[in-house]
CSV table of C-alpha atoms in Angstrom, one decimal:
chain,number,residue,atom,x,y,z
A,502,UNK,CA,0.0,0.0,0.0
A,503,UNK,CA,1.5,3.3,-1.0
A,504,UNK,CA,0.3,7.0,-0.8
A,505,UNK,CA,1.5,9.9,-2.9
A,506,UNK,CA,0.8,13.6,-2.4
A,507,UNK,CA,-0.2,15.6,-5.5
A,508,UNK,CA,0.2,19.3,-4.9
A,509,UNK,CA,-1.7,21.6,-7.3
A,510,UNK,CA,0.5,24.7,-8.0
A,511,UNK,CA,-0.3,25.5,-11.6
A,512,UNK,CA,-2.5,28.5,-11.1
A,513,UNK,CA,-1.9,32.0,-12.5
A,514,UNK,CA,-2.9,33.8,-9.3
A,515,UNK,CA,-5.2,36.3,-11.1
A,516,UNK,CA,-7.0,37.4,-7.9
A,517,UNK,CA,-3.7,37.5,-5.9
A,518,UNK,CA,-2.1,39.7,-8.5
A,519,UNK,CA,0.9,37.4,-9.1
A,520,UNK,CA,1.7,33.7,-8.8
A,521,UNK,CA,0.8,33.2,-5.1
A,522,UNK,CA,2.6,29.9,-5.0
A,523,UNK,CA,5.9,31.8,-4.9
A,524,UNK,CA,4.8,34.4,-2.3
A,525,UNK,CA,6.9,34.7,0.8
A,526,UNK,CA,5.5,33.0,3.9
A,527,UNK,CA,7.9,33.8,6.7
A,528,UNK,CA,11.0,32.8,4.8
A,529,UNK,CA,9.4,30.0,2.8
A,530,UNK,CA,7.4,30.1,-0.5
A,531,UNK,CA,3.8,29.2,-0.2
A,532,UNK,CA,4.3,26.1,-2.4
A,533,UNK,CA,7.3,24.9,-0.2
A,534,UNK,CA,5.1,25.3,2.9
A,535,UNK,CA,2.4,23.2,1.3
A,536,UNK,CA,5.0,20.6,0.2
A,537,UNK,CA,6.4,20.4,3.7
A,538,UNK,CA,3.0,19.2,5.1
A,539,UNK,CA,3.7,15.9,3.3
A,540,UNK,CA,7.4,15.6,2.7
A,541,UNK,CA,8.3,14.5,6.2
A,542,UNK,CA,5.2,12.3,6.7
A,543,UNK,CA,6.3,8.7,6.9
A,544,UNK,CA,3.0,7.6,5.4
A,545,UNK,CA,3.7,9.5,2.1
A,546,UNK,CA,5.8,7.7,-0.5
A,547,UNK,CA,6.4,10.5,-3.0
A,548,UNK,CA,5.4,14.2,-3.4
A,549,UNK,CA,4.5,15.5,-6.9
A,550,UNK,CA,4.0,19.2,-7.5
A,551,UNK,CA,2.1,20.4,-10.6
A,552,UNK,CA,3.7,23.5,-12.1
A,553,UNK,CA,2.2,26.1,-14.6
A,554,UNK,CA,2.2,25.0,-18.2
A,555,UNK,CA,4.0,28.3,-19.3
A,556,UNK,CA,7.0,27.6,-17.0
A,557,UNK,CA,10.0,25.3,-17.3
A,558,UNK,CA,10.3,22.7,-14.5
A,559,UNK,CA,13.7,23.8,-13.4
A,560,UNK,CA,12.6,27.4,-13.2
A,561,UNK,CA,9.6,26.5,-11.1
A,562,UNK,CA,11.6,24.3,-8.8
A,563,UNK,CA,14.2,27.1,-8.2
A,564,UNK,CA,11.6,29.9,-7.8
A,565,UNK,CA,9.6,27.8,-5.4
A,566,UNK,CA,12.8,26.8,-3.5
A,567,UNK,CA,11.7,23.2,-3.7
A,568,UNK,CA,14.0,20.3,-2.7
A,569,UNK,CA,15.2,17.7,-5.2
A,570,UNK,CA,13.1,14.9,-3.7
A,571,UNK,CA,9.9,16.7,-5.0
A,572,UNK,CA,8.8,15.5,-8.5
A,573,UNK,CA,7.6,18.3,-10.9
A,574,UNK,CA,4.7,17.5,-13.2
A,575,UNK,CA,3.6,19.9,-16.0
A,576,UNK,CA,0.1,21.3,-15.5
A,577,UNK,CA,-2.6,22.1,-18.0
A,578,UNK,CA,-4.6,25.1,-19.0
A,579,UNK,CA,-7.4,24.0,-16.6
A,580,UNK,CA,-7.3,22.4,-13.2
A,581,UNK,CA,-8.8,19.1,-14.4
A,582,UNK,CA,-5.9,18.5,-16.8
A,583,UNK,CA,-3.3,19.4,-14.1
A,584,UNK,CA,-4.8,16.8,-11.7
A,585,UNK,CA,-5.1,14.2,-14.5
A,586,UNK,CA,-1.4,14.7,-15.4
A,587,UNK,CA,-0.4,14.2,-11.7
A,588,UNK,CA,-2.6,11.1,-11.4
A,589,UNK,CA,-0.9,9.6,-14.4
A,590,UNK,CA,2.6,10.4,-13.1
A,591,UNK,CA,1.8,8.7,-9.8
A,592,UNK,CA,1.9,5.0,-9.5
A,593,UNK,CA,0.7,4.8,-5.9
A,594,UNK,CA,-2.3,2.9,-4.6
A,595,UNK,CA,-3.8,6.1,-3.0
A,596,UNK,CA,-3.3,9.8,-3.6
A,597,UNK,CA,-3.9,13.0,-1.6
A,598,UNK,CA,-4.8,15.9,-3.9
A,599,UNK,CA,-3.9,19.2,-2.2
A,600,UNK,CA,-4.0,22.9,-3.2
A,601,UNK,CA,-0.7,24.6,-2.8
A,602,UNK,CA,-2.7,27.6,-1.7
A,603,UNK,CA,-3.6,25.8,1.6
A,604,UNK,CA,-0.2,25.7,3.3
A,605,UNK,CA,-1.6,25.7,6.8
A,606,UNK,CA,-3.4,22.3,6.8
A,607,UNK,CA,-3.0,20.8,10.3
A,608,UNK,CA,-1.2,17.5,10.5
A,609,UNK,CA,-4.0,15.9,12.6
A,610,UNK,CA,-6.5,16.8,9.8
A,611,UNK,CA,-4.3,15.2,7.2
A,612,UNK,CA,-4.1,12.1,9.3
A,613,UNK,CA,-7.9,12.0,9.5
A,614,UNK,CA,-8.1,12.1,5.7
A,615,UNK,CA,-5.5,9.3,5.4
A,616,UNK,CA,-7.2,7.1,7.9
A,617,UNK,CA,-10.7,7.4,6.3
A,618,UNK,CA,-9.3,7.1,2.8
A,619,UNK,CA,-7.6,3.8,3.6
A,620,UNK,CA,-10.7,2.5,5.3
A,621,UNK,CA,-13.4,3.7,2.8
A,622,UNK,CA,-11.4,4.4,-0.4
A,623,UNK,CA,-12.0,8.2,-0.3
A,624,UNK,CA,-12.1,11.1,2.2
A,625,UNK,CA,-12.9,14.8,1.8
A,626,UNK,CA,-12.3,17.3,4.6
A,627,UNK,CA,-15.0,19.8,5.3
A,628,UNK,CA,-16.2,22.3,7.9
A,629,UNK,CA,-19.8,23.2,8.7
A,630,UNK,CA,-21.0,26.7,7.9
A,631,UNK,CA,-21.8,28.9,10.9
A,632,UNK,CA,-23.1,31.9,9.0
A,633,UNK,CA,-26.7,32.4,7.8
A,634,UNK,CA,-26.8,31.3,4.2
A,635,UNK,CA,-29.1,32.5,1.4
A,636,UNK,CA,-29.6,31.3,-2.2
A,637,UNK,CA,-30.2,34.0,-4.8
A,638,UNK,CA,-33.1,33.0,-7.1
A,639,UNK,CA,-33.2,34.0,-10.7
A,640,UNK,CA,-36.0,36.6,-9.9
A,641,UNK,CA,-33.7,38.3,-7.4
A,642,UNK,CA,-35.4,36.9,-4.3
A,643,UNK,CA,-33.5,35.1,-1.5
A,644,UNK,CA,-34.2,31.6,-0.3
A,645,UNK,CA,-33.0,30.0,2.9
A,646,UNK,CA,-30.4,27.3,3.0
A,647,UNK,CA,-30.2,24.8,5.8
A,648,UNK,CA,-26.7,25.4,7.1
A,649,UNK,CA,-26.7,22.1,8.9
A,650,UNK,CA,-26.5,20.5,5.5
A,651,UNK,CA,-24.0,22.9,3.9
A,652,UNK,CA,-20.2,22.4,4.2
A,653,UNK,CA,-17.1,24.2,3.0
A,654,UNK,CA,-15.0,21.6,1.2
A,655,UNK,CA,-11.2,21.7,1.7
A,656,UNK,CA,-8.1,19.8,0.7
A,657,UNK,CA,-6.2,17.4,0.8
A,658,UNK,CA,-8.8,15.1,-0.6
A,659,UNK,CA,-7.9,11.4,-0.6
A,660,UNK,CA,-8.8,8.7,-3.1
A,661,UNK,CA,-7.9,5.3,-4.3
A,662,UNK,CA,-5.9,6.4,-7.3
A,663,UNK,CA,-7.3,4.0,-9.9
A,664,UNK,CA,-10.9,5.2,-8.9
A,665,UNK,CA,-10.3,8.9,-9.1
A,666,UNK,CA,-8.2,8.5,-12.3
A,667,UNK,CA,-11.2,6.8,-14.0
A,668,UNK,CA,-13.5,9.6,-12.8
A,669,UNK,CA,-11.2,12.3,-14.3
A,670,UNK,CA,-11.0,10.4,-17.6
A,671,UNK,CA,-14.8,10.2,-17.7
A,672,UNK,CA,-15.4,13.8,-16.8
A,673,UNK,CA,-17.7,15.9,-18.9
A,674,UNK,CA,-16.1,19.2,-19.9
A,675,UNK,CA,-14.4,21.6,-17.5
A,676,UNK,CA,-15.2,24.0,-14.7
A,677,UNK,CA,-14.8,21.7,-11.8
A,678,UNK,CA,-13.4,23.4,-8.7
A,679,UNK,CA,-12.2,20.3,-6.9
A,680,UNK,CA,-11.9,16.6,-7.2
A,681,UNK,CA,-14.9,15.8,-5.0
A,682,UNK,CA,-17.1,17.3,-7.7
A,683,UNK,CA,-15.7,15.0,-10.4
A,684,UNK,CA,-15.9,12.0,-8.0
A,685,UNK,CA,-19.6,12.7,-7.2
A,686,UNK,CA,-20.5,13.1,-10.9
A,687,UNK,CA,-18.8,9.7,-11.5
A,688,UNK,CA,-20.9,8.2,-8.8
A,689,UNK,CA,-18.1,7.7,-6.2
A,690,UNK,CA,-18.8,7.8,-2.5
A,691,UNK,CA,-17.0,10.7,-0.9
A,692,UNK,CA,-17.0,10.3,2.9
A,693,UNK,CA,-16.6,13.6,4.8
A,694,UNK,CA,-14.1,14.0,7.6
A,695,UNK,CA,-13.7,16.9,9.9
A,696,UNK,CA,-11.7,19.8,8.3
A,697,UNK,CA,-10.1,22.7,10.1
A,698,UNK,CA,-10.7,26.4,10.3
A,699,UNK,CA,-6.9,26.8,10.3
A,700,UNK,CA,-6.9,25.3,6.8
A,701,UNK,CA,-7.5,28.6,5.0
A,702,UNK,CA,-7.0,29.0,1.3
A,703,UNK,CA,-4.7,31.9,0.2
A,704,UNK,CA,-6.6,33.8,-2.4
A,705,UNK,CA,-5.7,37.4,-2.0
A,706,UNK,CA,-2.7,39.2,-0.6
A,707,UNK,CA,-4.5,40.1,2.6
A,708,UNK,CA,-4.6,36.3,3.4
A,709,UNK,CA,-0.8,36.5,4.1
A,710,UNK,CA,-0.2,38.8,7.1
A,711,UNK,CA,1.8,38.8,10.3
A,712,UNK,CA,-1.0,37.0,12.1
A,713,UNK,CA,-0.5,33.8,10.1
A,714,UNK,CA,1.9,32.3,12.7
A,715,UNK,CA,-1.1,31.3,14.7
A,716,UNK,CA,-1.9,28.8,12.0
A,717,UNK,CA,1.6,27.2,11.8
């Protein structure tokens, strides 16, 4: 039984204003911090990092300050192609698919994902919503949503590699924001595990600030 970590770092960072995977995070790049979540985990066999299609692998590795034991994989123009390329590069029995923009994922949450993935074949971390939620109808009116049934999905998401690979190969078009959407469309069960409020996603520059040490 083997587990690989697949780190998605091929984004352009349009909302961030630059490639956020290279932003400084207390002396480390964002992508290096994300890689570090898995590199020293004894349960992880290999760590693959997907880089932007308009960059050379060696330039990406140097800019991201990544160690040589990380395996670079060229990304695609859309997320689905990037994940598919990584799934094909990996030969592991199981994979953890993680966003490089989530460098603060707690180790105990990652362990929950791994444990459930090995037991049930898949695992998706999520947190319950605490805010009042509304749905905007086409006529401009607002409808209530039951927040007890609404979750914010996070990464890493764990899957048996051959299963999620088939799901990606069978996907219809593009526009998927995460792997659980493709898994659900394919009919795969996606067990939910407890996520973490610390596992924020860096989207804009204000997400990186001096207060981030509380998440480390």
